[in-house]
CSV table of N, CA, C and O in Angstrom, one decimal:
chain,number,residue,atom,x,y,z
W,1,MET,N,-24.1,-96.8,73.8
W,1,MET,CA,-24.1,-95.4,73.6
W,1,MET,C,-24.5,-94.7,75.0
W,1,MET,O,-25.5,-95.1,75.6
W,2,ARG,N,-23.8,-93.7,75.3
W,2,ARG,CA,-24.0,-93.0,76.6
W,2,ARG,C,-25.2,-92.1,76.5
W,2,ARG,O,-25.7,-91.7,75.4
W,3,LEU,N,-25.8,-91.8,77.7
W,3,LEU,CA,-26.9,-90.9,77.8
W,3,LEU,C,-26.7,-89.5,77.2
W,3,LEU,O,-27.5,-88.9,76.5
W,4,SER,N,-25.4,-89.0,77.4
W,4,SER,CA,-25.1,-87.7,76.8
W,4,SER,C,-25.1,-87.7,75.3
W,4,SER,O,-25.5,-86.7,74.7
W,5,GLU,N,-24.7,-88.8,74.7
W,5,GLU,CA,-24.7,-88.9,73.2
W,5,GLU,C,-26.1,-88.9,72.7
W,5,GLU,O,-26.5,-88.3,71.7
W,6,LYS,N,-27.0,-89.7,73.4
W,6,LYS,CA,-28.4,-89.7,73.0
W,6,LYS,C,-29.1,-88.4,73.1
W,6,LYS,O,-29.9,-88.0,72.3
W,7,LEU,N,-28.8,-87.7,74.2
W,7,LEU,CA,-29.3,-86.3,74.4
W,7,LEU,C,-28.8,-85.4,73.4
W,7,LEU,O,-29.6,-84.6,72.9
W,8,THR,N,-27.6,-85.5,73.0
W,8,THR,CA,-27.0,-84.6,71.9
W,8,THR,C,-27.7,-84.9,70.6
W,8,THR,O,-28.0,-83.9,69.9
W,9,ILE,N,-28.0,-86.1,70.3
W,9,ILE,CA,-28.7,-86.5,69.1
W,9,ILE,C,-30.1,-85.9,69.1
W,9,ILE,O,-30.6,-85.3,68.1
W,10,LEU,N,-30.8,-86.0,70.2
W,10,LEU,CA,-32.2,-85.5,70.3
W,10,LEU,C,-32.2,-83.9,70.2
W,10,LEU,O,-33.1,-83.4,69.5
W,11,ILE,N,-31.2,-83.3,70.8
W,11,ILE,CA,-31.1,-81.8,70.7
W,11,ILE,C,-30.8,-81.4,69.2
W,11,ILE,O,-31.4,-80.5,68.7
W,12,GLY,N,-30.0,-82.2,68.6
W,12,GLY,CA,-29.7,-81.9,67.2
W,12,GLY,C,-30.9,-82.1,66.3
W,12,GLY,O,-31.1,-81.3,65.4
W,13,ILE,N,-31.7,-83.1,66.5
W,13,ILE,CA,-32.9,-83.3,65.7
W,13,ILE,C,-33.9,-82.1,65.9
W,13,ILE,O,-34.4,-81.6,65.0
W,14,PHE,N,-34.0,-81.7,67.2
W,14,PHE,CA,-34.9,-80.6,67.5
W,14,PHE,C,-34.4,-79.3,66.8
W,14,PHE,O,-35.2,-78.6,66.2
W,15,LEU,N,-33.1,-79.0,66.8
W,15,LEU,CA,-32.6,-77.8,66.2
W,15,LEU,C,-32.7,-77.8,64.6
W,15,LEU,O,-33.1,-76.8,64.0
W,16,VAL,N,-32.5,-79.0,64.0
W,16,VAL,CA,-32.6,-79.1,62.6
W,16,VAL,C,-34.1,-79.0,62.2
W,16,VAL,O,-34.4,-78.3,61.2
W,17,ALA,N,-35.0,-79.6,63.0
W,17,ALA,CA,-36.4,-79.5,62.7
W,17,ALA,C,-36.9,-78.1,62.8
W,17,ALA,O,-37.7,-77.6,62.0
W,18,ALA,N,-36.5,-77.4,63.9
W,18,ALA,CA,-36.9,-76.0,64.1
W,18,ALA,C,-36.4,-75.1,62.9
W,18,ALA,O,-37.2,-74.3,62.4
W,19,PHE,N,-35.2,-75.3,62.5
W,19,PHE,CA,-34.7,-74.5,61.4
W,19,PHE,C,-35.4,-74.8,60.1
W,19,PHE,O,-35.8,-73.9,59.4
W,20,LEU,N,-35.6,-76.1,59.7
W,20,LEU,CA,-36.2,-76.4,58.5
W,20,LEU,C,-37.7,-76.0,58.4
W,20,LEU,O,-38.2,-75.6,57.4
W,21,ILE,N,-38.4,-76.3,59.5
W,21,ILE,CA,-39.8,-75.9,59.6
W,21,ILE,C,-40.0,-74.4,59.5
W,21,ILE,O,-40.9,-73.8,58.8
W,22,GLY,N,-39.1,-73.6,60.2
W,22,GLY,CA,-39.1,-72.2,60.1
W,22,GLY,C,-38.8,-71.7,58.7
W,22,GLY,O,-39.5,-70.7,58.2
W,23,LEU,N,-37.9,-72.3,58.0
W,23,LEU,CA,-37.6,-71.9,56.7
W,23,LEU,C,-38.8,-72.2,55.7
W,23,LEU,O,-39.1,-71.4,54.9
W,24,ALA,N,-39.4,-73.4,55.9
W,24,ALA,CA,-40.5,-73.7,55.0
W,24,ALA,C,-41.7,-72.8,55.3
W,24,ALA,O,-42.4,-72.4,54.4
W,25,TRP,N,-41.9,-72.4,56.6
W,25,TRP,CA,-43.0,-71.5,57.0
W,25,TRP,C,-42.8,-70.2,56.4
W,25,TRP,O,-43.7,-69.6,55.8
W,26,SER,N,-41.5,-69.7,56.4
W,26,SER,CA,-41.3,-68.3,55.9
W,26,SER,C,-41.4,-68.3,54.3
W,26,SER,O,-41.9,-67.3,53.8
W,27,ILE,N,-41.1,-69.4,53.7
W,27,ILE,CA,-41.3,-69.5,52.2
W,27,ILE,C,-42.7,-69.5,51.9
W,27,ILE,O,-43.2,-68.8,50.9
W,28,SER,N,-43.5,-70.3,52.6
W,28,SER,CA,-44.9,-70.4,52.3
W,28,SER,C,-45.7,-69.2,52.6
W,28,SER,O,-46.8,-68.9,52.0
W,29,THR,N,-45.3,-68.4,53.6
W,29,THR,CA,-46.1,-67.2,54.0
W,29,THR,C,-45.6,-66.0,53.3
W,29,THR,O,-46.2,-65.0,53.4
W,30,GLY,N,-44.5,-66.1,52.6
W,30,GLY,CA,-43.9,-65.0,52.0
W,30,GLY,C,-44.4,-64.8,50.5
W,30,GLY,O,-45.5,-65.1,50.2
W,31,LEU,N,-43.5,-64.4,49.7
W,31,LEU,CA,-43.8,-64.2,48.3
W,31,LEU,C,-44.3,-65.4,47.5
W,31,LEU,O,-45.1,-65.3,46.6
W,32,ALA,N,-43.8,-66.6,47.9
W,32,ALA,CA,-44.1,-67.8,47.1
W,32,ALA,C,-45.6,-68.2,47.3
W,32,ALA,O,-46.2,-68.7,46.4
W,33,GLY,N,-46.1,-67.9,48.5
W,33,GLY,CA,-47.5,-68.4,48.8
W,33,GLY,C,-47.5,-69.8,49.1
W,33,GLY,O,-46.5,-70.5,49.0
W,34,PHE,N,-48.7,-70.3,49.6
W,34,PHE,CA,-48.8,-71.6,50.1
W,34,PHE,C,-48.6,-72.7,49.0
W,34,PHE,O,-47.8,-73.6,49.2
W,35,TYR,N,-49.2,-72.5,47.9
W,35,TYR,CA,-49.2,-73.5,46.8
W,35,TYR,C,-47.9,-73.6,46.1
W,35,TYR,O,-47.5,-74.7,45.7
W,36,LYS,N,-47.2,-72.5,46.0
W,36,LYS,CA,-45.8,-72.6,45.4
W,36,LYS,C,-44.8,-73.1,46.4
W,36,LYS,O,-43.8,-73.6,46.0
W,37,GLY,N,-45.1,-73.0,47.7
W,37,GLY,CA,-44.2,-73.5,48.7
W,37,GLY,C,-44.5,-74.9,49.1
W,37,GLY,O,-43.8,-75.5,49.9
W,38,LEU,N,-45.6,-75.5,48.6
W,38,LEU,CA,-46.0,-76.8,49.0
W,38,LEU,C,-45.0,-77.9,48.6
W,38,LEU,O,-44.7,-78.8,49.4
W,39,PRO,N,-44.4,-77.8,47.4
W,39,PRO,CA,-43.3,-78.8,47.1
W,39,PRO,C,-42.1,-78.8,48.1
W,39,PRO,O,-41.6,-79.8,48.5
W,40,PHE,N,-41.8,-77.6,48.6
W,40,PHE,CA,-40.7,-77.4,49.6
W,40,PHE,C,-41.1,-78.1,50.9
W,40,PHE,O,-40.3,-78.7,51.6
W,41,TRP,N,-42.4,-78.0,51.3
W,41,TRP,CA,-42.9,-78.7,52.5
W,41,TRP,C,-42.7,-80.2,52.3
W,41,TRP,O,-42.3,-80.9,53.3
W,42,PHE,N,-43.0,-80.7,51.2
W,42,PHE,CA,-42.8,-82.2,51.0
W,42,PHE,C,-41.3,-82.6,51.1
W,42,PHE,O,-41.0,-83.6,51.7
W,43,ILE,N,-40.5,-81.8,50.6
W,43,ILE,CA,-39.0,-82.0,50.7
W,43,ILE,C,-38.6,-82.0,52.2
W,43,ILE,O,-37.9,-82.8,52.7
W,44,ILE,N,-39.1,-81.0,52.9
W,44,ILE,CA,-38.7,-80.8,54.3
W,44,ILE,C,-39.2,-82.0,55.1
W,44,ILE,O,-38.5,-82.5,56.0
W,45,ILE,N,-40.4,-82.5,54.9
W,45,ILE,CA,-41.0,-83.6,55.6
W,45,ILE,C,-40.2,-84.9,55.3
W,45,ILE,O,-39.8,-85.6,56.2
W,46,PHE,N,-39.8,-85.1,54.1
W,46,PHE,CA,-39.0,-86.2,53.7
W,46,PHE,C,-37.6,-86.1,54.4
W,46,PHE,O,-37.1,-87.1,54.9
W,47,VAL,N,-37.0,-85.0,54.4
W,47,VAL,CA,-35.6,-84.8,55.0
W,47,VAL,C,-35.7,-85.0,56.5
W,47,VAL,O,-34.8,-85.7,57.1
W,48,LEU,N,-36.7,-84.5,57.1
W,48,LEU,CA,-36.9,-84.7,58.6
W,48,LEU,C,-37.1,-86.2,58.9
W,48,LEU,O,-36.6,-86.7,59.9
W,49,GLY,N,-37.8,-86.9,58.0
W,49,GLY,CA,-38.0,-88.3,58.2
W,49,GLY,C,-36.7,-89.1,58.1
W,49,GLY,O,-36.4,-90.0,58.9
W,50,LEU,N,-35.9,-88.7,57.2
W,50,LEU,CA,-34.6,-89.3,57.0
W,50,LEU,C,-33.7,-89.0,58.3
W,50,LEU,O,-33.0,-89.9,58.8
W,51,VAL,N,-33.7,-87.8,58.7
W,51,VAL,CA,-32.9,-87.4,59.9
W,51,VAL,C,-33.4,-88.2,61.1
W,51,VAL,O,-32.5,-88.8,61.9
W,52,ILE,N,-34.7,-88.3,61.3
W,52,ILE,CA,-35.2,-89.1,62.5
W,52,ILE,C,-34.9,-90.6,62.4
W,52,ILE,O,-34.5,-91.2,63.3
W,53,TYR,N,-35.0,-91.1,61.2
W,53,TYR,CA,-34.7,-92.5,60.9
W,53,TYR,C,-33.3,-92.9,61.2
W,53,TYR,O,-33.0,-93.8,61.9
W,54,ASP,N,-32.4,-92.0,60.7
W,54,ASP,CA,-31.0,-92.3,60.9
W,54,ASP,C,-30.6,-92.1,62.4
W,54,ASP,O,-29.7,-92.9,62.9
W,55,SER,N,-31.2,-91.1,63.0
W,55,SER,CA,-30.9,-90.9,64.5
W,55,SER,C,-31.4,-92.1,65.3
W,55,SER,O,-30.6,-92.5,66.2
W,56,ILE,N,-32.5,-92.6,65.1
W,56,ILE,CA,-33.1,-93.7,65.8
W,56,ILE,C,-32.2,-94.9,65.6
W,56,ILE,O,-31.9,-95.7,66.5
W,57,LYS,N,-31.8,-95.1,64.3
W,57,LYS,CA,-30.9,-96.2,64.0
W,57,LYS,C,-29.6,-96.2,64.7
W,57,LYS,O,-29.1,-97.2,65.2
W,58,SER,N,-29.0,-95.0,64.8
W,58,SER,CA,-27.7,-94.8,65.5
W,58,SER,C,-27.9,-95.0,67.0
W,58,SER,O,-27.0,-95.4,67.7
W,59,ILE,N,-29.0,-94.6,67.6
W,59,ILE,CA,-29.3,-94.7,69.0
W,59,ILE,C,-29.4,-96.2,69.4
W,59,ILE,O,-28.9,-96.6,70.4
W,60,LYS,N,-30.1,-97.0,68.5
W,60,LYS,CA,-30.3,-98.4,68.8
W,60,LYS,C,-29.0,-99.2,68.7
W,60,LYS,O,-29.0,-100.3,69.3
W,61,LYS,N,-28.0,-98.7,68.1
W,61,LYS,CA,-26.7,-99.5,67.9
W,61,LYS,C,-26.1,-99.7,69.2
W,61,LYS,O,-25.9,-99.2,70.1
């Protein structure tokens, strides 16, 4: 895998993480409040873990 492909994957991870964390932050600080937004945080953390795992797996190939 070329360096440009690895860099693209890392930029993609960063952009997805920024979007999802921002979305979870806005839900938790908005009308839902922290405790009603807490399950969404768990989902976001799980999804980010899957994204990072899959990306690392594809980089190592």
